[in-house]
Amino acid sequence: MDRFIPTVQDLRHQGRQRTMGDDNVQPNLGELLLDYVREVSNQVVKRCPAKTEANYKIGLKDIRVRNLLENFESLDLNGVDDKNIVPFFYMACVIGRKDVVEKFLRSGQDPDLVVHKSIDPPLHLAVIHNRREVAEILLKYGADPQVKNINGLLPLQVICKDAREDCYEWAKMLFVLGNAKYQPLQVHNRTIMGNTPLHHALIHKKQNLAELLLLNDANPNYINRDEDTSLHIVCKLPTDNYDLANMLFERSDKKYQPLHINAQNEFGQTPLHCALVKGHMRLAGLLLRNGSDPNLANRWGSTPLHTICMRNNDDDELARMLFELSDVKYHPLKIDTQNNKGQTPLHLALLNENQRVTELLLRAGADPNIVNEDRCHPLHIICKTFWYVDMIELFFKISEEANQSRVVKVDARDKFGDTPLHLALRDCQSRYAASLLKIGADPNLTNAEGSTPLHIICENPKIKTSFGKLFFEINDANHQTVEVDTKDKKGNTPLHLAIRGGNKEYTELLLRKGADPNLADAEGLTPLLIICDKQYDGGLARTLFDVSDDRGQTVQINVVDKNGRTPLQLAVENLLPDVVDAILDHGADLSNYVFPTNHFIERFNPRKNKSCKFKLELACGLVAVIENFENKGYQFYRIEALAVMKCFADYGLFEKSSDLQKWYGNRRFAKWARVTKILPKMEESLRNNNLAQEAEKNQTKRTPSLSVYDLFPLAPKEAKKLLAYRDGSEFAGTWDFSGTSRPTRQDFQDACVANVCEKLSRGFFRTWALDCFWELIHYRLPIECCHMIIDAFTNEDLYNICLATEIQIPKEDKKEEETN
């Protein structure tokens, strides 16, 4: 646009050219300027039909435009055509040249001239650019203060919405000058959000502006799109604007009195609700003193008292004020009103851990036994919430002091049948559970699942055994018998759950308290069957037998599950040597027992289980179980022994003859093997005299300092003296292969597993291979020579010898030969 803006000298030169030859005609600078403006405007409009105010602002800042307007003193603008666009009039309004604007207006320029539908009128331009003197001139010359801008706003709305510093002076000018011609000035026009000028004045906390609007008939009860009145808006402000609200009460015209103090917005919130949500204590007090109803409920059924209790800052002063200032008209304050979820203020105070508010409600007479939609009593909520104080005792104490005739229902049940004691135990609130028991909670009540509190204790691994003991002690002191054999809907007793969770301490505690060790669940499983069907014992079997023996109870060892399996069969199938040993010690019948063969392959799939720890557990478990059977006089058949050997072959547990030399001379392996101990956890354990005596009694020398590097070259007999079968899983779980690459790590694992398995199972393979080897050579060498020969073989060689013997002997003769 710069190239279209001429200087005054250019305009005068053009005028001289036009009047050349006519000496009586003098060039008129005003007409020349108008011609120029028309020309430029037409070009601009053609280039950009959707001309906006922003386009004009760019040109208005040009210094040459300002210089041009400086020379307007002698302009004659009487020849203005209404059909032409005159942008310099707009420019003068924007840059604040009141003298130029006045010249335009004096010449007959329309103060409400609309150049384009996308451009604001002159008065709005003056308001937007804060040109108050220009706006004053426009108003004096008849500018309409009711004309809307392109956004549909009146000048008064723009002033109140922008919240400028001198908004009061602006609004006052509009009322004084605008009312002179356009009585009365509109004060209730709404924005797209439904806000009136008064709403905006209050939003920006412009008290003098709001007061001016009220004096000019602004209605404080008009609502916006959210159905908020002026009082709602003040109460929603982040700060406690007591003075602003007080002014509303004082200045509201009698026409609108009384203020709709209990008006409810689209959410049903009254101004009192809004003030309490923000915690405005002075403002809430003002509302209450002016008649606000403290019992009105919002859309969710919450009263102002609910609102206070939902705050998580334990503001008892706010609640106390509500009690004190509630108008006599609305007394007594409804303290037990329930919202749409059935919650009373007491429920909400407890949910938000508002201790002081809770005490205030209870002392004011709140009912401690009302239930919500989930049938939860306040006591249920306490037991599900973390408190820094023993809220149970405090709750009962205050309830009793406030109303001695009202008894708190300590055994009330929610919709799931849970009592407060159930919930306290489920959330590991041992302190609350103890308090409930001391007060008299029933320890034998069942919930919808048939679970008693004792079921929950035994099922929850986070509840320590010390509380279990305290549980029985408190009930004993109350002369309350705990039913330890109650079954839930799945047929589980607390003992079943303790054993399933592997909790040896609770298992012992329950047995000593009289739990029946032979009860079966819905699937027919007794505690012993559950132990035998686990893949880890943890000493549960010994505990079950020892405590039962102490109490004179007999554990049934020949019961069967729904598949017809006895505890011994399950223990063998799961390779639990300690459990097998315990069952055999208690008289398990081996006369008709058939050792599982193919079942090992089915249960321990070699394709799915390849971990180092699993392989060691498998190898050690197999050999240990066989040893237990042999110690009890069980005679294995060769086919059973071959099935065990086949497991070693399938899992790759045989050590190759070259492995020892290969890895023992490997520098990286040697470095790792020297620092890796076989039984590092036993160092502290051996300091215990009882464990040391037990190790000496078993004649098994367990040496924690034994390294993998030291173990490798040891002969099987020497290794057997240092290791026990059951230690396989222990030292497998402690090996650290960090710092080695993945291929190297796998090689280390395979080598270590094979070496340990080779040594621990050597006796088993050697025993069976000796007879087979003697048969293969047709007994031509003394047995002593056979001993010497097979000592040089690996376990894999010994397995092949047994296989060769199996092939040579006809199948129909095998069993008869082994029997003889």
Short mmCIF file of C-alpha atoms in Angstrom, two decimals, residues 63 67 121 140 160 173 179 184 198-199 238-239 275 305 358 393 408 431 455 504 558 572 667 670 705 743 753 777 804:
data_model
loop_
_atom_site.label_atom_id
_atom_site.label_comp_id
_atom_site.label_asym_id
_atom_site.label_seq_id
_atom_site.Cartn_x
_atom_site.Cartn_y
_atom_site.Cartn_z
CA ILE A 63 4.49 7.04 9.32
CA ASN A 67 2.28 12.73 8.29
CA PRO A 121 -17.83 0.59 13.37
CA LYS A 140 -21.26 13.81 21.04
CA CYS A 160 -16.65 -4.83 30.63
CA MET A 173 -18.93 8.10 29.65
CA ASN A 179 -28.20 8.02 27.29
CA PRO A 184 -32.06 3.81 28.04
CA LEU A 198 -22.50 -7.13 34.94
CA HIS A 199 -21.32 -10.75 34.79
CA PRO A 238 -10.84 -18.07 43.42
CA THR A 239 -10.64 -15.53 46.26
CA ALA A 275 -18.79 -20.48 48.02
CA LEU A 305 -22.93 -29.73 54.37
CA THR A 358 -16.18 -36.22 61.51
CA GLU A 393 -11.94 -46.22 68.98
CA VAL A 408 -23.03 -48.57 66.54
CA ARG A 431 -4.79 -52.09 64.03
CA HIS A 455 -10.18 -67.04 55.73
CA LYS A 504 4.00 -72.46 57.08
CA ASN A 558 -4.02 -92.81 51.49
CA VAL A 572 6.51 -88.27 43.30
CA ARG A 667 40.08 -68.31 31.18
CA ALA A 670 37.72 -69.95 35.34
CA SER A 705 32.89 -71.75 50.39
CA PRO A 743 26.06 -67.19 24.04
CA VAL A 753 24.19 -77.93 35.13
CA ILE A 777 29.73 -109.62 29.26
CA ALA A 804 21.77 -102.29 25.36
#
